[in-house]
Amino acid sequence: MNTIAVRELGRRDYSSVYDEMRAFTAARTPETRDELWRVEHPPVFTQGQAGKPEHLLNPGDIPVVQSNRGGQVTYHGPGQVVIYVLVDIARRGYGIRSLVTRLEDAMIATLASYGITAAARTDAPGVYVSGVFDDGLGPRPGSRKIGSLGLRISRGCSYHGLSLNVAMDLAPFSRINPCGLLDMRMTQVADLGGPADCSCVETDLIAALRTKL
């Protein structure tokens, strides 16, 4: 089986990387090596292929880009680890549901290494943290989302991928219903006692992805 290469893209505009993912996938052959693309985006809302406009509450001056991934609207910005997963899942012998689970498990394992307990949900892809949170009305138990994912499969190959909130401005998430979830609040690694260094989290998450994929 081909090994997975890691490509470091730095901070890049979402639309240009989106175009490159599609081109890479369209040009793949059975011998093309699988890749993980690590990137940080300037502030942007991305809307999934079947995204509903009512989940865009107040985008303001942050651009909204339509994409062909699954899922609803999400936000990307500095302080968030974004990894695009360009993998030939047909060659690896598993399907889309298995890929989703593997990506969620990699995020969960990475968070666990920081002492953060997270879990997936059967009704909404991504990774969630349960606990007691204070939204200004006093501490209350609840659930918050920390990791998101959206994928596209073309000719048995995946692109798009996952995002994990590390140490970012979470305020833009209040301008949308994240991933179409009403009243869903977001959280991040640094606020839960984990590292605030995206490079550290990136390294750990890529190691987990290589194990799970």
PDB file of C-alpha atoms in Angstrom:
ATOM      1  CA  MET A   1       0.000   0.000   0.000  1.00  0.00           C
ATOM      2  CA  ASN A   2       1.247   3.490  -0.838  1.00  0.00           C
ATOM      3  CA  THR A   3       2.485   5.564   2.074  1.00  0.00           C
ATOM      4  CA  ILE A   4       0.913   8.935   2.849  1.00  0.00           C
ATOM      5  CA  ALA A   5       2.945  12.035   2.084  1.00  0.00           C
ATOM      6  CA  VAL A   6       2.436  15.326   3.915  1.00  0.00           C
ATOM      7  CA  ARG A   7       2.392  18.587   2.002  1.00  0.00           C
ATOM      8  CA  GLU A   8       2.805  21.827   3.978  1.00  0.00           C
ATOM      9  CA  LEU A   9       0.980  24.658   2.236  1.00  0.00           C
ATOM     10  CA  GLY A  10       1.264  27.355   4.891  1.00  0.00           C
ATOM     11  CA  ARG A  11      -1.422  30.077   4.892  1.00  0.00           C
ATOM     12  CA  ARG A  12      -3.359  29.920   1.643  1.00  0.00           C
ATOM     13  CA  ASP A  13      -6.578  31.279   0.216  1.00  0.00           C
ATOM     14  CA  TYR A  14      -9.346  28.661   0.370  1.00  0.00           C
ATOM     15  CA  SER A  15     -10.437  28.913  -3.272  1.00  0.00           C
ATOM     16  CA  SER A  16      -6.969  28.302  -4.707  1.00  0.00           C
ATOM     17  CA  VAL A  17      -6.426  25.211  -2.550  1.00  0.00           C
ATOM     18  CA  TYR A  18      -9.901  23.961  -3.455  1.00  0.00           C
ATOM     19  CA  ASP A  19      -9.021  24.207  -7.155  1.00  0.00           C
ATOM     20  CA  GLU A  20      -5.728  22.375  -6.557  1.00  0.00           C
ATOM     21  CA  MET A  21      -7.478  19.534  -4.702  1.00  0.00           C
ATOM     22  CA  ARG A  22      -9.880  19.009  -7.571  1.00  0.00           C
ATOM     23  CA  ALA A  23      -7.071  19.088 -10.121  1.00  0.00           C
ATOM     24  CA  PHE A  24      -4.952  16.657  -8.086  1.00  0.00           C
ATOM     25  CA  THR A  25      -7.860  14.226  -7.763  1.00  0.00           C
ATOM     26  CA  ALA A  26      -8.849  14.475 -11.440  1.00  0.00           C
ATOM     27  CA  ALA A  27      -5.262  13.710 -12.498  1.00  0.00           C
ATOM     28  CA  ARG A  28      -4.770  10.743 -10.164  1.00  0.00           C
ATOM     29  CA  THR A  29      -3.743   7.345 -11.490  1.00  0.00           C
ATOM     30  CA  PRO A  30      -3.735   4.016  -9.641  1.00  0.00           C
ATOM     31  CA  GLU A  31      -0.076   4.706  -8.795  1.00  0.00           C
ATOM     32  CA  THR A  32      -0.593   8.216  -7.377  1.00  0.00           C
ATOM     33  CA  ARG A  33       0.629   8.520  -3.808  1.00  0.00           C
ATOM     34  CA  ASP A  34      -1.907   9.497  -1.145  1.00  0.00           C
ATOM     35  CA  GLU A  35      -1.325  12.878   0.480  1.00  0.00           C
ATOM     36  CA  LEU A  36      -2.319  14.929   3.519  1.00  0.00           C
ATOM     37  CA  TRP A  37      -2.322  18.684   2.897  1.00  0.00           C
ATOM     38  CA  ARG A  38      -1.768  20.888   5.934  1.00  0.00           C
ATOM     39  CA  VAL A  39      -3.000  24.444   5.448  1.00  0.00           C
ATOM     40  CA  GLU A  40      -4.200  27.482   7.376  1.00  0.00           C
ATOM     41  CA  HIS A  41      -6.822  29.696   5.751  1.00  0.00           C
ATOM     42  CA  PRO A  42      -7.554  33.385   6.156  1.00  0.00           C
ATOM     43  CA  PRO A  43     -11.094  33.887   7.554  1.00  0.00           C
ATOM     44  CA  VAL A  44     -13.663  32.232   5.269  1.00  0.00           C
ATOM     45  CA  PHE A  45     -17.044  30.522   5.474  1.00  0.00           C
ATOM     46  CA  THR A  46     -17.351  27.462   3.233  1.00  0.00           C
ATOM     47  CA  GLN A  47     -20.715  26.084   2.220  1.00  0.00           C
ATOM     48  CA  GLY A  48     -21.219  22.410   1.450  1.00  0.00           C
ATOM     49  CA  GLN A  49     -22.778  21.192  -1.778  1.00  0.00           C
ATOM     50  CA  ALA A  50     -26.262  20.850  -0.251  1.00  0.00           C
ATOM     51  CA  GLY A  51     -25.750  23.716   2.200  1.00  0.00           C
ATOM     52  CA  LYS A  52     -28.864  25.639   3.176  1.00  0.00           C
ATOM     53  CA  PRO A  53     -28.651  29.441   3.045  1.00  0.00           C
ATOM     54  CA  GLU A  54     -30.613  29.799   6.271  1.00  0.00           C
ATOM     55  CA  HIS A  55     -27.595  28.484   8.199  1.00  0.00           C
ATOM     56  CA  LEU A  56     -25.662  31.597   7.122  1.00  0.00           C
ATOM     57  CA  LEU A  57     -26.962  33.937   9.796  1.00  0.00           C
ATOM     58  CA  ASN A  58     -24.772  37.022   9.397  1.00  0.00           C
ATOM     59  CA  PRO A  59     -21.567  36.454   7.408  1.00  0.00           C
ATOM     60  CA  GLY A  60     -20.738  40.167   7.380  1.00  0.00           C
ATOM     61  CA  ASP A  61     -17.355  40.927   5.835  1.00  0.00           C
ATOM     62  CA  ILE A  62     -16.125  37.312   5.874  1.00  0.00           C
ATOM     63  CA  PRO A  63     -16.348  35.789   2.363  1.00  0.00           C
ATOM     64  CA  VAL A  64     -18.587  32.803   1.686  1.00  0.00           C
ATOM     65  CA  VAL A  65     -17.260  30.204  -0.773  1.00  0.00           C
ATOM     66  CA  GLN A  66     -19.415  27.456  -2.264  1.00  0.00           C
ATOM     67  CA  SER A  67     -17.699  24.070  -2.438  1.00  0.00           C
ATOM     68  CA  ASN A  68     -18.616  20.530  -3.494  1.00  0.00           C
ATOM     69  CA  ARG A  69     -17.874  18.850  -0.176  1.00  0.00           C
ATOM     70  CA  GLY A  70     -20.588  17.260   1.918  1.00  0.00           C
ATOM     71  CA  GLY A  71     -22.136  18.975   4.905  1.00  0.00           C
ATOM     72  CA  GLN A  72     -23.370  22.471   5.656  1.00  0.00           C
ATOM     73  CA  VAL A  73     -21.548  25.738   6.356  1.00  0.00           C
ATOM     74  CA  THR A  74     -18.408  25.961   8.496  1.00  0.00           C
ATOM     75  CA  TYR A  75     -15.727  28.514   9.281  1.00  0.00           C
ATOM     76  CA  HIS A  76     -11.962  28.393   8.747  1.00  0.00           C
ATOM     77  CA  GLY A  77      -9.491  30.886  10.127  1.00  0.00           C
ATOM     78  CA  PRO A  78      -6.080  31.406  11.731  1.00  0.00           C
ATOM     79  CA  GLY A  79      -5.432  29.249  14.797  1.00  0.00           C
ATOM     80  CA  GLN A  80      -7.222  26.241  13.313  1.00  0.00           C
ATOM     81  CA  VAL A  81      -5.535  23.095  12.003  1.00  0.00           C
ATOM     82  CA  VAL A  82      -6.943  22.155   8.588  1.00  0.00           C
ATOM     83  CA  ILE A  83      -5.849  18.899   6.962  1.00  0.00           C
ATOM     84  CA  TYR A  84      -7.106  17.847   3.556  1.00  0.00           C
ATOM     85  CA  VAL A  85      -7.191  14.096   3.033  1.00  0.00           C
ATOM     86  CA  LEU A  86      -6.410  13.067  -0.545  1.00  0.00           C
ATOM     87  CA  VAL A  87      -6.621   9.304  -0.263  1.00  0.00           C
ATOM     88  CA  ASP A  88      -7.520   6.491  -2.654  1.00  0.00           C
ATOM     89  CA  ILE A  89      -9.971   4.731  -0.349  1.00  0.00           C
ATOM     90  CA  ALA A  90     -10.856   2.157  -3.006  1.00  0.00           C
ATOM     91  CA  ARG A  91      -7.197   1.101  -3.103  1.00  0.00           C
ATOM     92  CA  ARG A  92      -7.115   0.990   0.687  1.00  0.00           C
ATOM     93  CA  GLY A  93     -10.220  -1.187   0.763  1.00  0.00           C
ATOM     94  CA  TYR A  94     -12.722   0.851   2.732  1.00  0.00           C
ATOM     95  CA  GLY A  95     -15.655   3.141   2.074  1.00  0.00           C
ATOM     96  CA  ILE A  96     -16.761   6.637   2.976  1.00  0.00           C
ATOM     97  CA  ARG A  97     -18.322   5.709   6.320  1.00  0.00           C
ATOM     98  CA  SER A  98     -15.111   4.011   7.387  1.00  0.00           C
ATOM     99  CA  LEU A  99     -13.096   7.044   6.272  1.00  0.00           C
ATOM    100  CA  VAL A 100     -15.271   9.375   8.347  1.00  0.00           C
ATOM    101  CA  THR A 101     -14.819   7.149  11.395  1.00  0.00           C
ATOM    102  CA  ARG A 102     -11.047   7.001  10.895  1.00  0.00           C
ATOM    103  CA  LEU A 103     -10.794  10.794  10.704  1.00  0.00           C
ATOM    104  CA  GLU A 104     -12.947  11.240  13.787  1.00  0.00           C
ATOM    105  CA  ASP A 105     -10.918   8.610  15.663  1.00  0.00           C
ATOM    106  CA  ALA A 106      -7.671  10.417  14.777  1.00  0.00           C
ATOM    107  CA  MET A 107      -8.987  13.671  16.223  1.00  0.00           C
ATOM    108  CA  ILE A 108     -10.318  11.901  19.320  1.00  0.00           C
ATOM    109  CA  ALA A 109      -6.972  10.158  19.903  1.00  0.00           C
ATOM    110  CA  THR A 110      -5.059  13.428  19.489  1.00  0.00           C
ATOM    111  CA  LEU A 111      -7.315  15.217  21.966  1.00  0.00           C
ATOM    112  CA  ALA A 112      -7.010  12.319  24.416  1.00  0.00           C
ATOM    113  CA  SER A 113      -3.234  12.766  24.408  1.00  0.00           C
ATOM    114  CA  TYR A 114      -3.867  16.254  25.856  1.00  0.00           C
ATOM    115  CA  GLY A 115      -6.256  14.951  28.514  1.00  0.00           C
ATOM    116  CA  ILE A 116      -9.338  16.094  26.561  1.00  0.00           C
ATOM    117  CA  THR A 117     -12.162  13.561  26.307  1.00  0.00           C
ATOM    118  CA  ALA A 118     -14.048  13.849  23.023  1.00  0.00           C
ATOM    119  CA  ALA A 119     -16.480  11.676  21.088  1.00  0.00           C
ATOM    120  CA  ALA A 120     -18.189  11.348  17.734  1.00  0.00           C
ATOM    121  CA  ARG A 121     -21.941  11.447  17.168  1.00  0.00           C
ATOM    122  CA  THR A 122     -23.958   9.096  14.986  1.00  0.00           C
ATOM    123  CA  ASP A 123     -26.272  11.887  13.809  1.00  0.00           C
ATOM    124  CA  ALA A 124     -23.716  14.584  12.948  1.00  0.00           C
ATOM    125  CA  PRO A 125     -20.145  13.986  11.709  1.00  0.00           C
ATOM    126  CA  GLY A 126     -17.385  15.631  13.705  1.00  0.00           C
ATOM    127  CA  VAL A 127     -15.945  15.526  17.209  1.00  0.00           C
ATOM    128  CA  TYR A 128     -17.641  16.868  20.329  1.00  0.00           C
ATOM    129  CA  VAL A 129     -16.714  17.582  23.937  1.00  0.00           C
ATOM    130  CA  SER A 130     -19.170  17.292  26.813  1.00  0.00           C
ATOM    131  CA  GLY A 131     -18.699  19.196  30.047  1.00  0.00           C
ATOM    132  CA  VAL A 132     -19.760  22.166  32.124  1.00  0.00           C
ATOM    133  CA  PHE A 133     -19.532  25.463  30.223  1.00  0.00           C
ATOM    134  CA  ASP A 134     -20.259  29.046  31.263  1.00  0.00           C
ATOM    135  CA  ASP A 135     -21.826  31.232  28.566  1.00  0.00           C
ATOM    136  CA  GLY A 136     -22.312  34.139  30.947  1.00  0.00           C
ATOM    137  CA  LEU A 137     -25.387  32.678  32.615  1.00  0.00           C
ATOM    138  CA  GLY A 138     -23.491  30.481  35.055  1.00  0.00           C
ATOM    139  CA  PRO A 139     -21.989  27.020  34.612  1.00  0.00           C
ATOM    140  CA  ARG A 140     -24.230  24.549  32.827  1.00  0.00           C
ATOM    141  CA  PRO A 141     -23.650  21.060  31.403  1.00  0.00           C
ATOM    142  CA  GLY A 142     -23.610  20.819  27.641  1.00  0.00           C
ATOM    143  CA  SER A 143     -21.828  19.723  24.478  1.00  0.00           C
ATOM    144  CA  ARG A 144     -19.579  21.722  22.170  1.00  0.00           C
ATOM    145  CA  LYS A 145     -18.028  20.940  18.835  1.00  0.00           C
ATOM    146  CA  ILE A 146     -14.246  21.027  18.497  1.00  0.00           C
ATOM    147  CA  GLY A 147     -13.563  19.212  15.219  1.00  0.00           C
ATOM    148  CA  SER A 148     -15.385  19.254  11.878  1.00  0.00           C
ATOM    149  CA  LEU A 149     -15.121  17.302   8.655  1.00  0.00           C
ATOM    150  CA  GLY A 150     -16.492  17.384   5.147  1.00  0.00           C
ATOM    151  CA  LEU A 151     -15.516  15.169   2.239  1.00  0.00           C
ATOM    152  CA  ARG A 152     -15.946  14.576  -1.447  1.00  0.00           C
ATOM    153  CA  ILE A 153     -15.366  11.207  -3.137  1.00  0.00           C
ATOM    154  CA  SER A 154     -14.471  11.076  -6.828  1.00  0.00           C
ATOM    155  CA  ARG A 155     -13.544   7.817  -8.591  1.00  0.00           C
ATOM    156  CA  GLY A 156     -12.932   6.167  -5.220  1.00  0.00           C
ATOM    157  CA  CYS A 157     -10.648   8.971  -4.005  1.00  0.00           C
ATOM    158  CA  SER A 158     -11.315  11.492  -1.252  1.00  0.00           C
ATOM    159  CA  TYR A 159     -10.561  15.171  -0.992  1.00  0.00           C
ATOM    160  CA  HIS A 160     -11.478  17.999   1.372  1.00  0.00           C
ATOM    161  CA  GLY A 161     -10.953  16.797   4.963  1.00  0.00           C
ATOM    162  CA  LEU A 162     -11.050  17.965   8.565  1.00  0.00           C
ATOM    163  CA  SER A 163     -10.501  20.980  10.784  1.00  0.00           C
ATOM    164  CA  LEU A 164      -9.610  21.053  14.464  1.00  0.00           C
ATOM    165  CA  ASN A 165      -9.985  24.248  16.487  1.00  0.00           C
ATOM    166  CA  VAL A 166      -6.775  24.975  18.420  1.00  0.00           C
ATOM    167  CA  ALA A 167      -6.349  28.632  19.433  1.00  0.00           C
ATOM    168  CA  MET A 168      -8.523  30.815  17.254  1.00  0.00           C
ATOM    169  CA  ASP A 169     -11.129  33.550  17.405  1.00  0.00           C
ATOM    170  CA  LEU A 170     -14.343  31.543  17.780  1.00  0.00           C
ATOM    171  CA  ALA A 171     -16.622  34.573  17.362  1.00  0.00           C
ATOM    172  CA  PRO A 172     -17.239  34.036  13.597  1.00  0.00           C
ATOM    173  CA  PHE A 173     -18.925  30.715  14.380  1.00  0.00           C
ATOM    174  CA  SER A 174     -21.728  32.750  15.981  1.00  0.00           C
ATOM    175  CA  ARG A 175     -22.531  34.140  12.521  1.00  0.00           C
ATOM    176  CA  ILE A 176     -23.569  30.683  11.282  1.00  0.00           C
ATOM    177  CA  ASN A 177     -25.242  27.500  12.450  1.00  0.00           C
ATOM    178  CA  PRO A 178     -22.016  25.452  12.420  1.00  0.00           C
ATOM    179  CA  CYS A 179     -22.456  22.435  10.154  1.00  0.00           C
ATOM    180  CA  GLY A 180     -26.204  23.151  10.197  1.00  0.00           C
ATOM    181  CA  LEU A 181     -26.514  22.465  13.932  1.00  0.00           C
ATOM    182  CA  LEU A 182     -28.856  24.897  15.667  1.00  0.00           C
ATOM    183  CA  ASP A 183     -27.549  26.438  18.904  1.00  0.00           C
ATOM    184  CA  MET A 184     -24.258  24.520  18.645  1.00  0.00           C
ATOM    185  CA  ARG A 185     -21.380  26.286  20.385  1.00  0.00           C
ATOM    186  CA  MET A 186     -17.768  25.652  19.435  1.00  0.00           C
ATOM    187  CA  THR A 187     -14.727  25.106  21.637  1.00  0.00           C
ATOM    188  CA  GLN A 188     -11.003  24.635  21.071  1.00  0.00           C
ATOM    189  CA  VAL A 189      -7.943  22.806  22.323  1.00  0.00           C
ATOM    190  CA  ALA A 190      -6.332  25.758  24.129  1.00  0.00           C
ATOM    191  CA  ASP A 191      -9.510  26.528  26.098  1.00  0.00           C
ATOM    192  CA  LEU A 192      -9.629  22.939  27.362  1.00  0.00           C
ATOM    193  CA  GLY A 193      -6.077  22.833  28.704  1.00  0.00           C
ATOM    194  CA  GLY A 194      -4.326  21.561  25.592  1.00  0.00           C
ATOM    195  CA  PRO A 195      -1.534  23.232  23.614  1.00  0.00           C
ATOM    196  CA  ALA A 196      -2.136  26.559  21.877  1.00  0.00           C
ATOM    197  CA  ASP A 197       0.555  25.806  19.282  1.00  0.00           C
ATOM    198  CA  CYS A 198      -1.003  24.745  15.974  1.00  0.00           C
ATOM    199  CA  SER A 199       2.292  23.218  14.811  1.00  0.00           C
ATOM    200  CA  CYS A 200       2.338  20.894  17.816  1.00  0.00           C
ATOM    201  CA  VAL A 201      -1.272  19.818  17.296  1.00  0.00           C
ATOM    202  CA  GLU A 202      -0.693  19.404  13.564  1.00  0.00           C
ATOM    203  CA  THR A 203       2.236  17.043  14.174  1.00  0.00           C
ATOM    204  CA  ASP A 204       0.270  14.938  16.633  1.00  0.00           C
ATOM    205  CA  LEU A 205      -2.838  14.819  14.442  1.00  0.00           C
ATOM    206  CA  ILE A 206      -0.908  13.816  11.326  1.00  0.00           C
ATOM    207  CA  ALA A 207       0.768  11.009  13.306  1.00  0.00           C
ATOM    208  CA  ALA A 208      -2.681   9.811  14.407  1.00  0.00           C
ATOM    209  CA  LEU A 209      -4.041  10.016  10.849  1.00  0.00           C
ATOM    210  CA  ARG A 210      -1.187   7.914   9.534  1.00  0.00           C
ATOM    211  CA  THR A 211      -2.029   5.282  12.142  1.00  0.00           C
ATOM    212  CA  LYS A 212      -5.785   5.328  11.478  1.00  0.00           C
ATOM    213  CA  LEU A 213      -5.658   5.502   7.675  1.00  0.00           C
TER     214      LEU A 213
END
